[in-house]
Short mmCIF file of C-alpha atoms and ligand atoms in Angstrom, two decimals:
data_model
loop_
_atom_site.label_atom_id
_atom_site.label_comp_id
_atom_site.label_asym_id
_atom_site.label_seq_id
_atom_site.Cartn_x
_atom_site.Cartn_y
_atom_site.Cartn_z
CA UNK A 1 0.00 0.00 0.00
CA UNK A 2 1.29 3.92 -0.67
CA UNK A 3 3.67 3.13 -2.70
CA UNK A 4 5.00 6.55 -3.83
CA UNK A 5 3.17 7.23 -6.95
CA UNK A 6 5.25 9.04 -9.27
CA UNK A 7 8.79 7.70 -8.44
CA UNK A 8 6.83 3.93 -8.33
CA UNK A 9 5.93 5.34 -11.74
CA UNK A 10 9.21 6.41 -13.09
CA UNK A 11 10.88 3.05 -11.42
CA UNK A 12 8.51 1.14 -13.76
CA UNK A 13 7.46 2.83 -16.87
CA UNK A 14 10.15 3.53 -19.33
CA UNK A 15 8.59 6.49 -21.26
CA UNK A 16 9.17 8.58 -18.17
CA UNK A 17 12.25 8.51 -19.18
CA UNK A 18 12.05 11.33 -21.40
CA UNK A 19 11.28 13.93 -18.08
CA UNK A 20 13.86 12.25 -16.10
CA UNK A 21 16.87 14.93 -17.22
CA UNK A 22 14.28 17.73 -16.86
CA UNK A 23 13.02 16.10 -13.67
CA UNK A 24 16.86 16.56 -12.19
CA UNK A 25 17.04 19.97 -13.29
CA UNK A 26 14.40 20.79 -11.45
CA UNK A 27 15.74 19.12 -7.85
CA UNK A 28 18.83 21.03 -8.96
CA UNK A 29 16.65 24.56 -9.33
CA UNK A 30 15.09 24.02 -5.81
CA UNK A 31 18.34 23.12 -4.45
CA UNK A 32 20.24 26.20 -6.11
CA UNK A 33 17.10 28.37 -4.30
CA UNK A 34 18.55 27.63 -0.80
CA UNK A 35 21.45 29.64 -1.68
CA UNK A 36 19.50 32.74 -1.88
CA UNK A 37 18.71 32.93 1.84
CA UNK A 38 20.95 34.31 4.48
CA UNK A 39 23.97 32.18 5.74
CA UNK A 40 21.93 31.91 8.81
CA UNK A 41 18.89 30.67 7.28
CA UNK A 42 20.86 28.43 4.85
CA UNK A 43 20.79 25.46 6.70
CA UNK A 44 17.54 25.44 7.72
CA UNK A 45 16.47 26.11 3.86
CA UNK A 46 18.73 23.22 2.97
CA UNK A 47 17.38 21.01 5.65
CA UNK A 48 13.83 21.68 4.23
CA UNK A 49 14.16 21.38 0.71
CA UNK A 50 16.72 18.45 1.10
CA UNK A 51 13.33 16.20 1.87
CA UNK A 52 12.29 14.13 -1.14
CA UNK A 53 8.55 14.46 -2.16
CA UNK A 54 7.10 12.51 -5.09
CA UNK A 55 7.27 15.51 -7.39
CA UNK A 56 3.50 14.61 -8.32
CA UNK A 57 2.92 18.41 -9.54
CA UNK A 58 6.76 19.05 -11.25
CA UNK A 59 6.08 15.84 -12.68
CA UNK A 60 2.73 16.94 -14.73
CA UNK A 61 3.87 20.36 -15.28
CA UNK A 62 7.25 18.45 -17.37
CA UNK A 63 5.22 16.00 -18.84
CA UNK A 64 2.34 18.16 -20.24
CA UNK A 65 4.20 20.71 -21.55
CA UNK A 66 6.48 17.43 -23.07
CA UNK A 67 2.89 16.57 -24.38
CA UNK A 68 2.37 19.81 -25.96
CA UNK A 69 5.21 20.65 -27.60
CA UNK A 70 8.36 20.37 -25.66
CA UNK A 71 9.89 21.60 -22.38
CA UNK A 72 11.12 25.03 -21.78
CA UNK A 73 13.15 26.80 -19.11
CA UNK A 74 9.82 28.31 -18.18
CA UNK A 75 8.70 25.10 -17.39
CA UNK A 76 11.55 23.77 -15.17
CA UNK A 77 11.57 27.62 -13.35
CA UNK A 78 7.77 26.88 -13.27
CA UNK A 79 8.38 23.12 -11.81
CA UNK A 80 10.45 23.90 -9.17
CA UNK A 81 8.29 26.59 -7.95
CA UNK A 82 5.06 24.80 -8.18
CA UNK A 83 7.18 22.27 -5.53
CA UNK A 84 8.16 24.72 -3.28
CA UNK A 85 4.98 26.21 -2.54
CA UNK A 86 3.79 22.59 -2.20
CA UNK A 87 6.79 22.00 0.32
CA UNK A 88 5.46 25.35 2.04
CA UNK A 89 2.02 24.06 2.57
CA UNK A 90 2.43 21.53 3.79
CA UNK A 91 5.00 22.70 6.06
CA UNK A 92 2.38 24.55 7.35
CA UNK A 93 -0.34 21.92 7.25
CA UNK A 94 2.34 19.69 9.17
CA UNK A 95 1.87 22.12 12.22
CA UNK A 96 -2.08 22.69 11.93
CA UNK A 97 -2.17 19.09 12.07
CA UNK A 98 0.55 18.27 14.78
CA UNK A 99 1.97 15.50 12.54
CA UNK A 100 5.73 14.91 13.19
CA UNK A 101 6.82 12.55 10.28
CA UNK A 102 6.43 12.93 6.56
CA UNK A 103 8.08 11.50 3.98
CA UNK A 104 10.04 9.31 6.83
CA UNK A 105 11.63 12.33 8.03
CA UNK A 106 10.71 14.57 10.74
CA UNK A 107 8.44 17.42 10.13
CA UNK A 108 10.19 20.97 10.62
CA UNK A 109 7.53 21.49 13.35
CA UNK A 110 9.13 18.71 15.35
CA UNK A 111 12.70 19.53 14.73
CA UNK A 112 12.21 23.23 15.40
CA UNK A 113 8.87 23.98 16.86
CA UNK A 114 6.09 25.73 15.67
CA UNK A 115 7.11 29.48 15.39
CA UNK A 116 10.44 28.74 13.30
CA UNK A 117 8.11 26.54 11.22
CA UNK A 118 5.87 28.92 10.00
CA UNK A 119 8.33 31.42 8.94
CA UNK A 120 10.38 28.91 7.23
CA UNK A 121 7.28 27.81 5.07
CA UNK A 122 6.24 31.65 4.44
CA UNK A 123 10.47 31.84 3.12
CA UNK A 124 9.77 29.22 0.99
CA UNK A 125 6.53 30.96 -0.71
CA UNK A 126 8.11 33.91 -0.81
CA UNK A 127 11.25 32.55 -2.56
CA UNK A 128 8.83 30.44 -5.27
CA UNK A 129 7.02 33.95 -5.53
CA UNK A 130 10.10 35.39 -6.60
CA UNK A 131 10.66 33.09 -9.20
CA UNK A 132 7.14 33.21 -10.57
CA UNK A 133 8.01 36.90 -10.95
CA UNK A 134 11.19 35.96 -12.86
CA UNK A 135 9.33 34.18 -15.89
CA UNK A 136 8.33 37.86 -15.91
CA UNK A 137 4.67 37.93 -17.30
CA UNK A 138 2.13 39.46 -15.16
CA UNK A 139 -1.23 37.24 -16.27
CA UNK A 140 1.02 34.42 -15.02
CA UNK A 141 2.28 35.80 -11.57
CA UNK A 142 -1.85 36.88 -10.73
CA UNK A 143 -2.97 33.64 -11.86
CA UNK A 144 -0.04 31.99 -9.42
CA UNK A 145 -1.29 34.26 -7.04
CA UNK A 146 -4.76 33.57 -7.01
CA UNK A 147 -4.11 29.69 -6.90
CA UNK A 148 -2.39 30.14 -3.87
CA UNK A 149 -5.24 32.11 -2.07
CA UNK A 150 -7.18 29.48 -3.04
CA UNK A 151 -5.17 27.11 -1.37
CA UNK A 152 -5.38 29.14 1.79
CA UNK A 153 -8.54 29.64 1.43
CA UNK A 154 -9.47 25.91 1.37
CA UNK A 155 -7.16 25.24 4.72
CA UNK A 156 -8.99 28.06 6.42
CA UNK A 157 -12.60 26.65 5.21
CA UNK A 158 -10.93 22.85 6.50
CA UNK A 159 -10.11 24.02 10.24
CA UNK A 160 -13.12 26.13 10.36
CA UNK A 161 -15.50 23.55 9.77
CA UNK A 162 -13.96 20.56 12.38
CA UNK A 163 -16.86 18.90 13.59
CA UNK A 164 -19.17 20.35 11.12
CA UNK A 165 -22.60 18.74 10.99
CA UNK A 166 -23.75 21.45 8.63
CA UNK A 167 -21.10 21.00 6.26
CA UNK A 168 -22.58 18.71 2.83
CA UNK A 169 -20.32 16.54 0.30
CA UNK A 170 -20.29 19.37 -2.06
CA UNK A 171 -18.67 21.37 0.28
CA UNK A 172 -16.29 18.33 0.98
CA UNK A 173 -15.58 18.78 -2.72
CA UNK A 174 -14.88 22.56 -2.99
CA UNK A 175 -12.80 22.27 -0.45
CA UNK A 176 -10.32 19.60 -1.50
CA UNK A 177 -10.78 21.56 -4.96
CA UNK A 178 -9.18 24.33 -3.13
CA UNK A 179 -6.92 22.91 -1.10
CA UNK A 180 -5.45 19.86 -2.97
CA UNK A 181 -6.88 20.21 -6.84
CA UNK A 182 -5.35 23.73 -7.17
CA UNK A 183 -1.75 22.98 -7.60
CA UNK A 184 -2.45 20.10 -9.55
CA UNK A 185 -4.47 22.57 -12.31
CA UNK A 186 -2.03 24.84 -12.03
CA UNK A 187 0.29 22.81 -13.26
CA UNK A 188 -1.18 21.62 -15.55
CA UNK A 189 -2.88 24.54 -16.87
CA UNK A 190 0.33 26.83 -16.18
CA UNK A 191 2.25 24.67 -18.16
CA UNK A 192 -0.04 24.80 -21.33
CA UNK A 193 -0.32 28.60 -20.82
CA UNK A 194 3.36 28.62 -20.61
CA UNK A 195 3.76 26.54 -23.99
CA UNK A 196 1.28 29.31 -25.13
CA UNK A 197 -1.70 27.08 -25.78
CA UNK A 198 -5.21 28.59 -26.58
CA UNK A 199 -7.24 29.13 -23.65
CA UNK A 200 -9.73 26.53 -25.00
CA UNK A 201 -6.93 23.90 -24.06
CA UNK A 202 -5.81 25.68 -20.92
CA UNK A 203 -9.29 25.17 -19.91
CA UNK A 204 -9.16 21.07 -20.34
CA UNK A 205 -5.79 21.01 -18.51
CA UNK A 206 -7.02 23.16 -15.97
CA UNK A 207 -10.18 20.38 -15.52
CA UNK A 208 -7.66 17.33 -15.98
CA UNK A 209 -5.78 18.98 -12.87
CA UNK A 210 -8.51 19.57 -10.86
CA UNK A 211 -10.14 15.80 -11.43
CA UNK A 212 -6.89 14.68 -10.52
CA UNK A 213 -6.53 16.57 -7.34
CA UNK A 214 -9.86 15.87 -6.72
CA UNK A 215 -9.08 11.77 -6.60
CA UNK A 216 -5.82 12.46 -5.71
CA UNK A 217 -6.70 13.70 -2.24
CA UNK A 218 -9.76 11.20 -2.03
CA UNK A 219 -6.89 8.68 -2.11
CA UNK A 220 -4.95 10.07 0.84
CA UNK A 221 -8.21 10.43 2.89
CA UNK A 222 -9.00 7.00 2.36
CA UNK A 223 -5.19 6.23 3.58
CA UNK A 224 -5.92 8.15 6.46
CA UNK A 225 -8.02 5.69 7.71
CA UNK A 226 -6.48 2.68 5.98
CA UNK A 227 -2.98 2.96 5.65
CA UNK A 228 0.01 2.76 8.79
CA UNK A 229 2.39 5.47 9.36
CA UNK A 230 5.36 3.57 8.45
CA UNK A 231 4.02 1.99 5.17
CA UNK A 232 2.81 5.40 4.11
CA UNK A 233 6.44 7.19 5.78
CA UNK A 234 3.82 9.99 7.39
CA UNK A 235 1.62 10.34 10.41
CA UNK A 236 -1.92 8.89 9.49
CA UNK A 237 -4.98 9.66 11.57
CA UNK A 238 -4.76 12.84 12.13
CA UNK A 239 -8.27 13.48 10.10
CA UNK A 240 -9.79 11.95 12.82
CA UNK A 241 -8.37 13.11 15.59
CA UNK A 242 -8.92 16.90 14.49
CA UNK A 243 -12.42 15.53 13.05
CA UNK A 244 -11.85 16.28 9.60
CA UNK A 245 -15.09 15.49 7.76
CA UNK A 246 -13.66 13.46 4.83
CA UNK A 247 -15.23 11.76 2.14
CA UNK A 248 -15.26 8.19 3.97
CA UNK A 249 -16.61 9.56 6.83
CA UNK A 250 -19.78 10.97 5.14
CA UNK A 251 -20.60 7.73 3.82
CA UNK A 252 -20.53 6.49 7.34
CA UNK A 253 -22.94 8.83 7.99
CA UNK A 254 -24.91 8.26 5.47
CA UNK A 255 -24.70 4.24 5.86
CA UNK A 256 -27.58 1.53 5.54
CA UNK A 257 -25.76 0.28 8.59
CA UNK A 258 -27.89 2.17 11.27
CA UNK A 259 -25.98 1.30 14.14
CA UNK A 260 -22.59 2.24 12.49
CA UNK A 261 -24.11 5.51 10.85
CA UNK A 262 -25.55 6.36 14.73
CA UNK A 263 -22.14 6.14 16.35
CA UNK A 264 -20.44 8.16 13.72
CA UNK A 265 -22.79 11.11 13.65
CA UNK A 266 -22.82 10.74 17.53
CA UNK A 267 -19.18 10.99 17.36
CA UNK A 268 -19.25 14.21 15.34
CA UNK A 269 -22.09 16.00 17.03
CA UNK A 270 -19.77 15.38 20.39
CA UNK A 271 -16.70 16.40 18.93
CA UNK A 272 -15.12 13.19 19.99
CA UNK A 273 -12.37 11.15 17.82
CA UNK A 274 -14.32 8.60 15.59
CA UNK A 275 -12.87 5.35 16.85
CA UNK A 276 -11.72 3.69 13.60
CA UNK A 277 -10.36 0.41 15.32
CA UNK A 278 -14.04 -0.35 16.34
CA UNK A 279 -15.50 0.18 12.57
CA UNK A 280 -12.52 -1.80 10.85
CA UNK A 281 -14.36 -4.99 11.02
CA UNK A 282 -17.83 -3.68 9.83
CA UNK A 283 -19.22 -4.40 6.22
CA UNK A 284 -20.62 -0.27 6.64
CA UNK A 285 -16.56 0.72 6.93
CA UNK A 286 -15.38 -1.42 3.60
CA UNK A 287 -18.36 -0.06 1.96
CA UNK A 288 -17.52 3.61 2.82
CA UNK A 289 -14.08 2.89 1.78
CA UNK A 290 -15.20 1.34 -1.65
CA UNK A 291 -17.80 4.11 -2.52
CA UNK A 292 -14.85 6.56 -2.09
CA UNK A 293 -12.34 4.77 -4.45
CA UNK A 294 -15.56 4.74 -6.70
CA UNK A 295 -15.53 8.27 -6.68
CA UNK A 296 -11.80 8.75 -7.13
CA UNK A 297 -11.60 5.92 -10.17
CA UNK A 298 -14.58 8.01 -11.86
CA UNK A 299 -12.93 11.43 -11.87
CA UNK A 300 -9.52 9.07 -12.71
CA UNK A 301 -11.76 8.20 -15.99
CA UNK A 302 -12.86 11.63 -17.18
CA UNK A 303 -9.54 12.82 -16.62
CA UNK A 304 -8.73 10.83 -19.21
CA UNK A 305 -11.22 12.11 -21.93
CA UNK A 306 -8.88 15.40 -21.88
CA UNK A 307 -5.70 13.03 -22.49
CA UNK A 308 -7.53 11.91 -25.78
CA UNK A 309 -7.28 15.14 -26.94
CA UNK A 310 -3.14 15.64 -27.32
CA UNK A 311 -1.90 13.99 -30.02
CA UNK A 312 0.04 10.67 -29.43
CA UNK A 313 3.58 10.79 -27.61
CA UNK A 314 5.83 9.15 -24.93
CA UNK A 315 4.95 11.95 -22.71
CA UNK A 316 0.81 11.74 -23.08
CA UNK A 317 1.66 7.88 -22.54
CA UNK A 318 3.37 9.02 -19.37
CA UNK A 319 0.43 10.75 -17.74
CA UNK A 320 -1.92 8.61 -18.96
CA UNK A 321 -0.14 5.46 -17.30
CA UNK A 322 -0.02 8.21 -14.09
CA UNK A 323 -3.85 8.26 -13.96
CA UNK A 324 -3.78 4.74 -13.67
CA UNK A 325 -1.23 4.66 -11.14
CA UNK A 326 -3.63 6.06 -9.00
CA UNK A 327 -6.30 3.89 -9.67
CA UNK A 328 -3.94 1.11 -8.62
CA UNK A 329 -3.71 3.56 -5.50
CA UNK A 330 -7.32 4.04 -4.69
CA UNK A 331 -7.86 0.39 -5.21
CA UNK A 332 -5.40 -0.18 -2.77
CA UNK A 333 -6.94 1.32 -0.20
CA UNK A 334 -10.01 -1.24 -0.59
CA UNK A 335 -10.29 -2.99 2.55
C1 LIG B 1 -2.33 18.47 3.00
O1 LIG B 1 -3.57 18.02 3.39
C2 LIG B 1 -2.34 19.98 2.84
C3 LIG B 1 -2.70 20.68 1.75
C4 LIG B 1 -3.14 19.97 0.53
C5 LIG B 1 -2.69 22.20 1.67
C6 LIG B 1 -2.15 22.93 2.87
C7 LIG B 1 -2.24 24.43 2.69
C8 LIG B 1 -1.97 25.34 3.65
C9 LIG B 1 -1.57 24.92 5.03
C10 LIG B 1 -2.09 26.79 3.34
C11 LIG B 1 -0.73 27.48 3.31
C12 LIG B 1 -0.24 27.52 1.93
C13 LIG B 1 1.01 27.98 1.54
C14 LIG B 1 1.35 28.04 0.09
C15 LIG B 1 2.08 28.40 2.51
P1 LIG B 1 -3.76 16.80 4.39
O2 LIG B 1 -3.45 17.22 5.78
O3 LIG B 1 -5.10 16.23 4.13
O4 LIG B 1 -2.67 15.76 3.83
P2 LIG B 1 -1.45 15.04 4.58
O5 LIG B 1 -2.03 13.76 5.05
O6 LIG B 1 -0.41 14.82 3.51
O7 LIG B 1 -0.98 15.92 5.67
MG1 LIG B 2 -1.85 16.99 7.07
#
């Protein structure tokens, strides 16, 4: 289970190849950032950046602009950025949700507390804002802009609404849109505006991204509940603990099993952890988990559609065997 996605991806699938120079050039761009803070803050910078993520968003940025005519120093610039404001979010989401591993390392929250952690993920931003600045057109920078307000403003609406009974599966939705699906459409998107597509096309990539984001953090909300911290290298739970309303957990609500359904909208209307370990067993708690997956594989699926529409490469091959990848994923989660 959680097998990294991307690198899993490029370990097995040969026609990722063709990003793998441009993938390296854009660890080396990150890593060349660090040098732009004080010597004081150098370490720390290095420290941060040093931790390897999946490079899920550098990955489609490289491989759709690949797809649509070839990559440009725009779009490693663009890459490395669109990971760093990644790595600053969830540097910051790593201390709203307590969580002292990720990625088998731990978090900068643990290491250094809170305080040093915030300002170290607001360097970060600031640094990938500087760069966005650098590609140097101004419909660009507002459009990075507003994606990362979004962003924010999907966290906010998330620890806002803990324990919120009001709160409907559509607002689930808008707010993993926000929070998750935004940097995925960006990079997309950004890297078809970048390759100066029409905005017709912009618009699919922009929808591929978001349907990906949309399953993509379906899948790690079903790991929350499924997965272990060590096979997954990050601390799992924490939904639950905080009382996260996630898409599992509405169909708990929502399930046929009555006595299941009670205790979990009990548990929310008391604001008290939803004990998972007393659900595993149930037939309601596989079927929330496969309804979810159901979701995620369906938005997997139209995702596709857009693919159909770039010609035939290596590269369209690439992020079509991605979407897969996280089918295998979701279906992983399965219990
Ligand atoms: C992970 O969610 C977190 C996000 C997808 C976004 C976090 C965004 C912010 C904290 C806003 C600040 C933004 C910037 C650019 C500084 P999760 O907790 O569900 O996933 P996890 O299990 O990987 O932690
Ligand atoms: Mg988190």
């Amino acid at each position: 289970m959680s097998i990294p996605f991307f690198s899993k991806l490029r370990n097995r699938k040969a026609h990722l190849r063709t990003v793998k120079a441009e993938l390296q050039k854009v660890r080396d761009a990150i890593e060349s950032q660090t040098e732009q803070f004080s010597p004081h803050m150098r370490d720390y910078m290095r420290q941060v950046c040093r931790s390897r993520g999946k490079m899920i968003r550098p990955g489609l940025v490289l491989l759709t602009a690949a797809a649509t005519g070839g990559i440009k120093d725009d779009h490693i610039t663009f890459a490395a950025l669109l990971e760093m404001l990644h790595m600053a979010s969830l540097i910051h989401d790593d201390v709203l949700d307590k969580a002292d591993t990720r990625r088998d390392e731990p978090t900068p929250n643990a290491l250094w507390g809170n305080e040093l952690a915030v300002l170290l993920g607001d360097s970060l931003l600031a640094q990938a804002m500087v760069m966005g600045a650098d590609i140097g057109d101004s419909r660009f920078i507002r459009r990075m802009a507003v994606a990362v307000r979004d962003l924010c403003e999907g966290e906010v609406e998330q620890s806002t609404r803990l324990w919120d009974m009001e709160m409907s599966r559509a607002d689930y939705y808008e707010l993993i849109r926000k929070k998750t699906a935004t940097l995925f459409a960006m990079a997309m998107s950004g890297a078809g505006y970048l390759q100066g597509l029409d905005d017709e096309m912009i618009g699919h990539l922009n929808r591929m991204g978001t349907l990906l984001g949309i399953s993509y953090q379906i899948y790690d909300d079903c790991l929350d509940m499924t997965g272990t911290d060590d096979s997954a290298g990050k601390t799992l739970g924490t939904d639950a603990e905080k009382g996260k309303l996630t898409l599992p957990v509405f169909f708990l609500m929502e399930s046929t099993s009555e006595d299941v359904a009670e205790y979990v909208r009990s548990a929310v209307e008391k604001h008290e952890e939803i004990d998972y370990a007393r659900l595993r067993d149930t037939d309601a708690f596989a079927e929330a988990i496969r309804l979810s997956v159901d979701e995620g594989l369906s938005r997997n699926e139209e995702a596709r559609e857009v693919l159909w529409m770039l010609p035939e490469s290596p590269a369209r091959e690439a992020l079509t065997e991605m979407t897969y990848r996280l089918d295998e994923m979701l279906r992983d989660c399965l219990v």
